[in-house]
CSV table of C-alpha atoms and ligand atoms in Angstrom, one decimal:
chain,number,residue,atom,x,y,z
A,1,UNK,CA,16.2,-7.3,-14.8
A,2,UNK,CA,14.4,-7.4,-11.4
A,3,UNK,CA,14.0,-4.2,-9.6
A,4,UNK,CA,13.4,-3.7,-5.8
A,5,UNK,CA,9.9,-2.3,-5.5
A,6,UNK,CA,8.5,-0.4,-2.4
A,7,UNK,CA,7.8,2.9,-0.8
A,8,UNK,CA,9.5,5.8,-2.4
A,9,UNK,CA,7.6,8.7,-0.6
A,10,UNK,CA,5.4,8.9,2.4
A,11,UNK,CA,3.3,11.8,3.8
A,12,UNK,CA,0.5,12.1,6.3
A,13,UNK,CA,-2.2,14.6,7.3
A,14,UNK,CA,-4.6,15.2,10.1
A,15,UNK,CA,-7.5,17.4,11.0
A,16,UNK,CA,-7.7,20.9,12.4
A,17,UNK,CA,-9.2,20.1,15.8
A,18,UNK,CA,-8.4,17.8,18.6
A,19,UNK,CA,-10.1,16.5,21.8
A,20,UNK,CA,-7.9,15.6,24.8
A,21,UNK,CA,-8.8,12.3,26.5
A,22,UNK,CA,-8.2,13.8,29.8
A,23,UNK,CA,-11.4,16.0,29.0
A,24,UNK,CA,-13.3,12.8,28.0
A,25,UNK,CA,-12.3,11.2,31.3
A,26,UNK,CA,-13.3,14.3,33.4
A,27,UNK,CA,-16.7,14.5,31.8
A,28,UNK,CA,-17.3,10.8,32.2
A,29,UNK,CA,-16.0,10.6,35.8
A,30,UNK,CA,-13.3,8.1,34.7
A,31,UNK,CA,-9.8,8.0,35.9
A,32,UNK,CA,-7.6,9.6,33.2
A,33,UNK,CA,-5.1,6.8,33.8
A,34,UNK,CA,-7.5,4.4,32.0
A,35,UNK,CA,-7.0,6.4,28.7
A,36,UNK,CA,-3.5,7.7,29.2
A,37,UNK,CA,-1.9,4.4,30.4
A,38,UNK,CA,-4.6,1.8,30.1
A,39,UNK,CA,-5.2,2.2,26.4
A,40,UNK,CA,-2.2,4.5,25.8
A,41,UNK,CA,-4.0,7.4,24.1
A,42,UNK,CA,-3.7,11.1,24.8
A,43,UNK,CA,-5.7,12.9,22.2
A,44,UNK,CA,-8.0,12.2,19.2
A,45,UNK,CA,-8.1,14.3,16.1
A,46,UNK,CA,-11.5,15.7,15.2
A,47,UNK,CA,-12.5,16.9,11.8
A,48,UNK,CA,-13.4,20.5,11.2
A,49,UNK,CA,-16.8,21.2,9.5
A,50,UNK,CA,-15.2,21.3,6.0
A,51,UNK,CA,-12.8,18.3,6.5
A,52,UNK,CA,-13.6,14.8,5.4
A,53,UNK,CA,-11.7,11.7,4.0
A,54,UNK,CA,-11.3,13.4,0.7
A,55,UNK,CA,-9.7,16.7,2.0
A,56,UNK,CA,-7.5,14.6,4.3
A,57,UNK,CA,-6.4,12.3,1.6
A,58,UNK,CA,-5.6,15.2,-0.8
A,59,UNK,CA,-3.7,17.0,2.0
A,60,UNK,CA,-1.6,14.0,2.7
A,61,UNK,CA,-0.8,13.3,-0.9
A,62,UNK,CA,-0.2,17.0,-2.0
A,63,UNK,CA,3.5,17.1,-0.8
A,64,UNK,CA,4.2,13.9,-2.7
A,65,UNK,CA,2.7,15.3,-5.9
A,66,UNK,CA,4.8,18.5,-5.4
A,67,UNK,CA,8.0,16.4,-5.2
A,68,UNK,CA,7.2,13.8,-7.9
A,69,UNK,CA,4.8,15.3,-10.3
A,70,UNK,CA,1.8,13.6,-11.9
A,71,UNK,CA,3.2,12.0,-15.1
A,72,UNK,CA,4.1,8.6,-13.9
A,73,UNK,CA,1.2,8.0,-11.6
A,74,UNK,CA,-1.3,5.8,-13.5
A,75,UNK,CA,-3.1,4.4,-10.6
A,76,UNK,CA,-4.6,5.9,-7.4
A,77,UNK,CA,-6.0,3.4,-4.8
A,78,UNK,CA,-7.8,5.0,-1.8
A,79,UNK,CA,-8.3,2.7,1.1
A,80,UNK,CA,-11.1,3.6,3.6
A,81,UNK,CA,-13.8,2.3,5.8
A,82,UNK,CA,-15.3,5.8,6.0
A,83,UNK,CA,-16.7,5.8,2.5
A,84,UNK,CA,-18.7,8.8,1.4
A,85,UNK,CA,-20.6,7.2,-1.5
A,86,UNK,CA,-21.9,3.6,-2.1
A,87,UNK,CA,-20.8,3.7,-5.7
A,88,UNK,CA,-18.3,6.4,-6.6
A,89,UNK,CA,-14.8,6.1,-5.5
A,90,UNK,CA,-13.7,8.9,-3.1
A,91,UNK,CA,-10.3,8.8,-4.9
A,92,UNK,CA,-12.0,10.5,-8.0
A,93,UNK,CA,-12.3,13.7,-6.0
A,94,UNK,CA,-8.8,13.4,-4.8
A,95,UNK,CA,-7.6,12.8,-8.4
A,96,UNK,CA,-9.2,16.1,-9.4
A,97,UNK,CA,-7.9,18.0,-6.4
A,98,UNK,CA,-4.3,16.8,-6.9
A,99,UNK,CA,-4.5,17.5,-10.7
A,100,UNK,CA,-3.7,13.9,-11.6
A,101,UNK,CA,-3.6,12.9,-15.3
A,102,UNK,CA,-6.8,11.6,-17.0
A,103,UNK,CA,-5.0,8.6,-18.2
A,104,UNK,CA,-5.0,7.1,-14.7
A,105,UNK,CA,-7.2,4.5,-12.9
A,106,UNK,CA,-8.8,5.2,-9.6
A,107,UNK,CA,-10.5,2.7,-7.3
A,108,UNK,CA,-11.5,2.4,-3.6
A,109,UNK,CA,-10.7,-0.5,-1.4
A,110,UNK,CA,-12.6,-1.7,1.7
A,111,UNK,CA,-11.9,-4.2,4.4
A,112,UNK,CA,-12.0,-2.4,7.7
A,113,UNK,CA,-8.5,-1.2,8.8
A,114,UNK,CA,-6.7,-3.7,6.6
A,115,UNK,CA,-7.4,-2.3,3.1
A,116,UNK,CA,-4.4,0.0,2.8
A,117,UNK,CA,-2.2,-3.1,2.9
A,118,UNK,CA,-4.2,-4.7,0.2
A,119,UNK,CA,-3.7,-1.5,-1.8
A,120,UNK,CA,0.0,-1.6,-1.2
A,121,UNK,CA,0.3,-5.3,-2.4
A,122,UNK,CA,-1.8,-4.4,-5.5
A,123,UNK,CA,0.5,-1.5,-6.1
A,124,UNK,CA,3.6,-3.8,-5.9
A,125,UNK,CA,2.0,-6.0,-8.5
A,126,UNK,CA,1.3,-3.2,-10.9
A,127,UNK,CA,4.8,-1.8,-10.6
A,128,UNK,CA,6.3,-5.3,-11.1
A,129,UNK,CA,4.5,-5.4,-14.4
A,130,UNK,CA,5.3,-1.9,-15.4
A,131,UNK,CA,8.4,-0.7,-13.6
A,132,UNK,CA,8.0,2.8,-15.2
A,133,UNK,CA,4.8,3.5,-13.5
A,134,UNK,CA,4.1,4.7,-9.9
A,135,UNK,CA,1.1,3.9,-7.8
A,136,UNK,CA,-0.3,6.4,-5.3
A,137,UNK,CA,-1.8,4.6,-2.3
A,138,UNK,CA,-3.7,6.6,0.2
A,139,UNK,CA,-5.4,5.5,3.5
A,140,UNK,CA,-7.9,8.0,4.8
A,141,UNK,CA,-10.4,7.6,7.7
A,142,UNK,CA,-12.4,9.3,10.4
A,143,UNK,CA,-12.9,6.7,13.2
A,144,UNK,CA,-16.4,7.3,14.9
A,145,UNK,CA,-18.2,5.3,17.6
A,146,UNK,CA,-21.4,6.1,19.2
A,147,UNK,CA,-21.3,8.7,22.0
A,148,UNK,CA,-21.0,7.1,25.4
A,149,UNK,CA,-19.9,3.7,24.0
A,150,UNK,CA,-16.7,1.8,25.1
A,151,UNK,CA,-15.1,2.6,21.7
A,152,UNK,CA,-15.6,6.4,22.2
A,153,UNK,CA,-12.0,6.9,23.5
A,154,UNK,CA,-10.6,5.3,20.5
A,155,UNK,CA,-11.8,7.7,17.8
A,156,UNK,CA,-9.5,9.7,15.6
A,157,UNK,CA,-8.9,10.9,12.1
A,158,UNK,CA,-6.1,11.1,9.6
A,159,UNK,CA,-4.7,10.1,6.2
A,160,UNK,CA,-1.4,8.7,4.9
A,161,UNK,CA,-0.2,8.6,1.4
A,162,UNK,CA,2.5,6.4,0.0
A,163,UNK,CA,4.1,6.5,-3.5
A,164,UNK,CA,5.1,2.9,-4.7
A,165,UNK,CA,7.7,2.6,-7.3
A,166,UNK,CA,10.6,0.5,-8.6
A,167,UNK,CA,14.0,1.4,-7.0
A,168,UNK,CA,12.2,3.0,-3.9
A,169,UNK,CA,13.9,5.7,-1.9
A,170,UNK,CA,12.5,4.7,1.5
A,171,UNK,CA,11.8,1.0,1.9
A,172,UNK,CA,11.9,-2.1,-0.4
A,173,UNK,CA,9.0,-4.5,0.3
A,174,UNK,CA,10.1,-8.1,0.5
A,175,UNK,CA,8.0,-10.8,-1.3
A,176,UNK,CA,7.1,-13.0,1.7
A,177,UNK,CA,3.7,-12.3,3.1
A,178,UNK,CA,1.6,-14.1,5.8
A,179,UNK,CA,-2.2,-14.0,5.6
A,180,UNK,CA,-5.2,-14.7,7.9
A,181,UNK,CA,-8.9,-14.4,7.2
A,182,UNK,CA,-11.8,-15.4,9.5
A,183,UNK,CA,-15.5,-14.4,9.4
A,184,UNK,CA,-16.2,-12.8,12.7
A,185,UNK,CA,-18.3,-9.8,14.0
A,186,UNK,CA,-15.8,-8.0,16.1
A,187,UNK,CA,-16.3,-4.6,14.5
A,188,UNK,CA,-18.4,-3.7,11.5
A,189,UNK,CA,-20.5,-0.8,10.2
A,190,UNK,CA,-23.8,-1.7,8.4
A,191,UNK,CA,-25.0,0.6,5.5
A,192,UNK,CA,-27.6,2.3,7.6
A,193,UNK,CA,-25.1,3.4,10.4
A,194,UNK,CA,-22.5,6.3,10.5
A,195,UNK,CA,-20.8,4.8,13.6
A,196,UNK,CA,-19.2,1.4,14.0
A,197,UNK,CA,-20.6,-1.4,16.0
A,198,UNK,CA,-18.0,-3.2,18.0
A,199,UNK,CA,-17.5,-6.1,20.5
A,200,UNK,CA,-14.5,-4.5,22.1
A,201,UNK,CA,-13.1,-7.2,24.2
A,202,UNK,CA,-13.8,-9.9,21.4
A,203,UNK,CA,-12.0,-7.6,18.9
A,204,UNK,CA,-8.8,-7.6,21.0
A,205,UNK,CA,-9.0,-11.4,21.1
A,206,UNK,CA,-9.4,-11.8,17.4
A,207,UNK,CA,-6.6,-9.3,16.6
A,208,UNK,CA,-4.3,-11.3,18.9
A,209,UNK,CA,-5.3,-14.6,17.2
A,210,UNK,CA,-4.6,-13.0,13.9
A,211,UNK,CA,-1.1,-11.8,14.8
A,212,UNK,CA,0.2,-15.3,15.5
A,213,UNK,CA,-1.7,-16.8,12.6
A,214,UNK,CA,-0.4,-14.3,10.0
A,215,UNK,CA,3.1,-14.5,11.3
A,216,UNK,CA,3.1,-18.3,11.2
A,217,UNK,CA,2.0,-18.1,7.6
A,218,UNK,CA,4.7,-15.5,6.9
A,219,UNK,CA,7.4,-17.8,8.3
A,220,UNK,CA,6.0,-20.9,6.4
A,221,UNK,CA,6.4,-18.8,3.1
A,222,UNK,CA,10.1,-18.0,3.6
A,223,UNK,CA,9.6,-14.9,5.8
A,224,UNK,CA,12.5,-13.7,8.0
A,225,UNK,CA,13.3,-15.0,11.4
A,226,UNK,CA,11.9,-12.9,14.2
A,227,UNK,CA,15.4,-12.1,15.5
A,228,UNK,CA,16.3,-10.7,12.1
A,229,UNK,CA,13.5,-8.1,12.1
A,230,UNK,CA,14.9,-4.9,13.6
A,231,UNK,CA,11.6,-3.2,14.5
A,232,UNK,CA,7.9,-4.0,14.0
A,233,UNK,CA,4.9,-1.9,13.4
A,234,UNK,CA,1.4,-3.1,14.4
A,235,UNK,CA,-2.0,-1.7,13.6
A,236,UNK,CA,-2.8,0.7,16.5
A,237,UNK,CA,-6.5,1.2,17.2
A,238,UNK,CA,-5.0,2.4,20.4
A,239,UNK,CA,-1.3,2.2,21.1
A,240,UNK,CA,-1.6,-0.3,24.0
A,241,UNK,CA,-3.0,-2.8,21.4
A,242,UNK,CA,0.4,-2.8,19.7
A,243,UNK,CA,2.1,-3.6,23.0
A,244,UNK,CA,-0.4,-6.5,23.6
A,245,UNK,CA,0.3,-7.7,20.1
A,246,UNK,CA,4.1,-7.7,20.5
A,247,UNK,CA,3.9,-9.4,23.8
A,248,UNK,CA,1.9,-12.2,22.2
A,249,UNK,CA,4.1,-12.5,19.1
A,250,UNK,CA,7.4,-12.3,21.0
A,251,UNK,CA,6.4,-15.1,23.3
A,252,UNK,CA,5.0,-17.1,20.4
A,253,UNK,CA,8.3,-16.6,18.3
A,254,UNK,CA,10.5,-17.5,21.3
A,255,UNK,CA,12.1,-14.0,21.6
A,256,UNK,CA,15.0,-13.6,24.0
A,257,UNK,CA,13.4,-10.7,25.8
A,258,UNK,CA,9.6,-10.0,25.5
A,259,UNK,CA,10.0,-6.8,27.6
A,260,UNK,CA,12.7,-5.3,25.2
A,261,UNK,CA,10.6,-6.4,22.1
A,262,UNK,CA,7.6,-4.4,23.6
A,263,UNK,CA,9.7,-1.4,24.6
A,264,UNK,CA,11.1,-1.3,21.0
A,265,UNK,CA,7.7,-0.2,19.8
A,266,UNK,CA,7.9,3.1,21.5
A,267,UNK,CA,8.9,5.1,18.4
A,268,UNK,CA,5.9,3.7,16.4
A,269,UNK,CA,3.4,5.2,18.8
A,270,UNK,CA,4.4,8.9,18.9
A,271,UNK,CA,1.9,10.1,16.3
A,272,UNK,CA,-0.9,7.6,17.0
A,273,UNK,CA,-1.1,8.7,20.7
A,274,UNK,CA,-2.2,12.1,19.4
A,275,UNK,CA,-4.1,11.1,16.3
A,276,UNK,CA,-6.4,8.4,17.8
A,277,UNK,CA,-7.4,5.5,15.6
A,278,UNK,CA,-7.0,6.3,11.9
A,279,UNK,CA,-8.3,2.9,10.9
A,280,UNK,CA,-6.6,2.1,7.4
A,281,UNK,CA,-3.9,4.6,8.0
A,282,UNK,CA,-2.9,3.6,11.5
A,283,UNK,CA,-0.3,1.0,10.9
A,284,UNK,CA,1.4,3.3,8.3
A,285,UNK,CA,1.2,6.2,10.8
A,286,UNK,CA,3.2,3.9,13.0
A,287,UNK,CA,5.7,3.3,10.3
A,288,UNK,CA,6.0,7.0,9.6
A,289,UNK,CA,6.6,7.7,13.3
A,290,UNK,CA,9.3,5.0,13.4
A,291,UNK,CA,11.1,6.3,10.3
A,292,UNK,CA,11.1,9.8,11.7
A,293,UNK,CA,12.1,9.0,15.2
A,294,UNK,CA,14.1,5.7,15.5
A,295,UNK,CA,17.5,6.4,13.7
A,296,UNK,CA,17.5,3.1,12.0
A,297,UNK,CA,20.2,2.1,9.5
A,298,UNK,CA,19.9,1.3,5.8
A,299,UNK,CA,19.3,-2.5,5.3
A,300,UNK,CA,17.4,-2.9,8.6
A,301,UNK,CA,14.2,-4.9,8.3
A,302,UNK,CA,10.9,-3.5,9.5
A,303,UNK,CA,8.0,-6.0,10.1
A,304,UNK,CA,4.4,-4.7,9.5
A,305,UNK,CA,1.2,-6.3,10.9
A,306,UNK,CA,-2.0,-5.0,9.4
A,307,UNK,CA,-5.3,-6.0,10.9
A,308,UNK,CA,-8.8,-5.2,9.7
A,309,UNK,CA,-11.8,-6.4,11.7
A,310,UNK,CA,-14.1,-8.8,10.1
A,311,UNK,CA,-11.3,-10.0,9.9
A,312,UNK,CA,-8.3,-10.0,7.5
A,313,UNK,CA,-4.7,-9.7,8.7
A,314,UNK,CA,-1.3,-9.6,6.9
A,315,UNK,CA,2.3,-9.8,8.1
A,316,UNK,CA,5.0,-8.7,5.8
A,317,UNK,CA,8.4,-6.9,5.9
A,318,UNK,CA,10.5,-4.4,4.1
A,319,UNK,CA,14.1,-3.2,4.3
A,320,UNK,CA,15.3,0.4,4.7
A,321,UNK,CA,17.1,2.1,1.7
A,322,UNK,CA,20.2,4.2,2.1
A,323,UNK,CA,19.3,7.8,2.7
A,324,UNK,CA,15.7,7.0,3.4
A,325,UNK,CA,15.4,9.6,6.2
A,326,UNK,CA,15.9,12.4,3.7
A,327,UNK,CA,12.6,11.4,2.1
A,328,UNK,CA,10.3,11.3,5.1
A,329,UNK,CA,9.8,15.0,5.9
A,330,UNK,CA,10.6,14.8,9.6
A,331,UNK,CA,8.3,16.9,11.8
A,332,UNK,CA,5.7,17.7,9.0
A,333,UNK,CA,2.9,15.7,10.7
A,334,UNK,CA,3.9,16.9,14.2
A,335,UNK,CA,3.5,20.5,13.0
A,336,UNK,CA,0.0,19.7,11.8
A,337,UNK,CA,-0.8,17.9,15.1
A,338,UNK,CA,0.5,21.0,17.1
A,339,UNK,CA,-1.5,23.4,15.0
A,340,UNK,CA,-4.9,21.8,15.8
A,341,UNK,CA,-7.3,23.7,18.0
A,342,UNK,CA,-8.3,22.1,21.3
A,343,UNK,CA,-12.1,21.6,21.8
A,344,UNK,CA,-14.0,20.9,24.9
A,345,UNK,CA,-16.6,18.2,25.8
A,346,UNK,CA,-19.7,20.2,24.8
A,347,UNK,CA,-18.2,21.2,21.5
A,348,UNK,CA,-17.0,17.6,20.9
A,349,UNK,CA,-20.5,16.2,21.4
A,350,UNK,CA,-22.1,18.9,19.2
A,351,UNK,CA,-19.7,18.1,16.4
A,352,UNK,CA,-20.3,14.4,16.8
A,353,UNK,CA,-24.1,14.9,16.3
A,354,UNK,CA,-23.6,17.5,13.5
A,355,UNK,CA,-21.4,15.0,11.6
A,356,UNK,CA,-24.5,12.8,11.1
A,357,UNK,CA,-26.4,15.5,9.1
A,358,UNK,CA,-27.9,14.4,5.7
A,359,UNK,CA,-29.1,16.1,2.6
A,360,UNK,CA,-27.7,19.3,1.2
A,361,UNK,CA,-25.6,21.7,3.4
A,362,UNK,CA,-22.9,24.3,3.3
A,363,UNK,CA,-19.9,24.0,5.6
A,364,UNK,CA,-18.1,26.5,7.8
A,365,UNK,CA,-14.5,27.3,6.7
A,366,UNK,CA,-12.5,25.7,9.5
A,367,UNK,CA,-9.9,23.4,7.9
A,368,UNK,CA,-6.2,24.3,7.9
A,369,UNK,CA,-5.4,22.2,4.9
A,370,UNK,CA,-5.1,23.2,1.2
A,371,UNK,CA,-8.5,21.7,0.3
A,372,UNK,CA,-12.0,22.0,1.7
A,373,UNK,CA,-15.5,20.5,1.4
A,374,UNK,CA,-17.6,23.5,0.5
A,375,UNK,CA,-20.9,21.6,1.0
A,376,UNK,CA,-23.3,19.1,-0.5
A,377,UNK,CA,-25.4,20.6,-3.2
A,378,UNK,CA,-28.2,18.6,-5.0
A,379,UNK,CA,-26.6,15.5,-3.5
A,380,UNK,CA,-23.2,16.3,-5.0
A,381,UNK,CA,-20.2,16.9,-2.8
A,382,UNK,CA,-18.4,20.0,-3.7
A,383,UNK,CA,-14.8,20.4,-3.0
A,384,UNK,CA,-12.5,23.5,-3.5
A,385,UNK,CA,-9.1,24.7,-2.8
A,386,UNK,CA,-8.9,26.6,0.5
B,1,CAA,N1,-4.9,3.4,35.1
B,1,CAA,C1,-4.2,2.5,34.3
B,1,CAA,N2,-4.8,1.6,33.6
B,1,CAA,C2,-6.2,1.4,33.7
B,1,CAA,C3,-7.0,2.2,34.6
B,1,CAA,C4,-6.3,3.2,35.3
B,1,CAA,N3,-6.8,4.1,36.1
B,1,CAA,N4,-8.2,1.9,34.5
B,1,CAA,C5,-8.3,0.8,33.6
B,1,CAA,N5,-7.1,0.6,33.1
B,1,CAA,C6,-6.7,-0.3,32.1
B,1,CAA,C7,-7.4,-1.7,32.2
B,1,CAA,O1,-6.8,-2.6,33.2
B,1,CAA,C8,-7.3,-2.2,30.8
B,1,CAA,O2,-5.9,-2.8,30.6
B,1,CAA,P1,-5.7,-4.2,30.0
B,1,CAA,O3,-6.4,-4.2,28.6
B,1,CAA,O4,-4.2,-4.3,29.8
B,1,CAA,O5,-6.4,-5.2,30.9
B,1,CAA,C9,-7.3,-0.9,29.9
B,1,CAA,O6,-7.1,0.1,30.8
B,1,CAA,C10,-8.7,-0.7,29.3
B,1,CAA,O7,-9.7,-0.8,30.3
B,1,CAA,P2,-11.0,-1.7,29.9
B,1,CAA,O8,-10.6,-3.0,29.2
B,1,CAA,O9,-11.9,-1.8,31.1
B,1,CAA,O10,-11.6,-0.7,28.8
B,1,CAA,P3,-12.9,-0.8,28.1
B,1,CAA,O11,-13.5,-2.2,28.1
B,1,CAA,O12,-13.9,0.2,28.5
B,1,CAA,O13,-12.5,-0.5,26.6
B,1,CAA,C11,-11.8,-1.4,24.5
B,1,CAA,C12,-11.4,-1.1,26.0
B,1,CAA,C13,-12.8,-2.6,24.6
B,1,CAA,C14,-10.6,-1.8,23.7
B,1,CAA,C15,-12.5,-0.3,23.9
B,1,CAA,O14,-11.7,0.9,23.9
B,1,CAA,C16,-13.1,-0.5,22.5
B,1,CAA,O15,-14.2,-1.1,22.4
B,1,CAA,N6,-12.4,0.0,21.5
B,1,CAA,C17,-12.8,-0.2,20.1
B,1,CAA,C18,-12.4,-1.5,19.6
B,1,CAA,C19,-11.0,-1.7,19.3
B,1,CAA,O16,-10.2,-0.7,19.2
B,1,CAA,N7,-10.5,-2.9,19.3
B,1,CAA,C20,-9.1,-3.3,19.0
B,1,CAA,C21,-9.0,-4.5,18.2
B,1,CAA,S1,-9.9,-4.4,16.7
B,1,CAA,C22,-9.1,-3.5,15.7
B,1,CAA,O17,-7.9,-3.2,15.8
B,1,CAA,C23,-9.7,-2.8,14.4
B,1,CAA,C24,-10.0,-1.4,14.7
B,1,CAA,O18,-9.2,-0.5,14.4
B,1,CAA,C25,-11.2,-1.0,15.3
């Protein structure tokens, strides 16, 4: 018997602080319109002293564990490009914080902002072989660029967890998938750097090239017609990027109205305007925002375009399941976004510099989530319940 496989639960988390882009514009003497309208971003989430990708990931996944328990989860895949260790998977800390079973596998995946999609595809394969098992996929990132660089306005932070299972409650993922890989240096972070290097304009060009290439591959492998995809979610390093992507794709696919295709993205942008770039989580934050806000019907198809610099891209689709909205916790992420404390320019810069500290240290208790990084002691990261 073949089962539908897909997303049966989804939950997101962000940090305890935020920095408004109007404050960045004011400090730089830039017009706020460049950020608010030009790139379509209003705020960026900033981590508190005791928040990192592990505490964010565990905060995102905790409601899923509360609802589904731990027994059937035999795999945890954590996707990130903000790795905290060159060898040990960050997901092992998350495994402990969530109280997952010892008879589970944990691994970390990396390919810039794309790797959560690889994690999702791997999860679908595991569940296809073992329909009684569930896979916990978590995307968690803190996007940091150098102070005073062009990428500075596109920083952000957040995590999103998805539980993948047979007979999913939210979205069944269809088998067709379109792929694109090309060796480019549009955005990367060498091992000796804590902030990303980026060729901003070039990265936009490669992203747009990847959209049409991945979509064409999707169609050639039996993917759905453009007109039968009700809504689309694009990776959103900044929300305007999704609009540029849809404009390119809609023209390429011969859409009846490019303008209405672009305006149909609005409900995917609500969270990301306030989070900033969440790298691996970003496209799925767009999906969550859509599921919460668009009032879509069961059976409608959602297209997903995932892009990771370097570059790998994938286009695939899923269909909504009857009653999906009861499973998405509407308003939960918005409540976290509303609860963040605003910081000013001086504090933002101090924190940016402080985030580069190395060696052993203790952290200040600032996070609002259920878990915190207590410090680094003898080179070991120590996490605790808040
Ligand atoms: N009012 C309204 N709009 C304004 C404005 C104003 N006062 N002033 C400027 N603008 C518009 C510009 O016209 C421009 O719009 P278009 O792109 O539609 O032409 C937009 O604001 C941005 O202005 P600039 O192009 O001058 O901005 P910039 O060069 O300083 O920075 C950026 C833009 C290069 C994308 C930069 O934010 C950056 O480097 N970001 C990081 C890289 C990135 O996010 N790349 C995206 C693709 S790669 C990817 O997706 C992976 C990933 O997550 C990193």
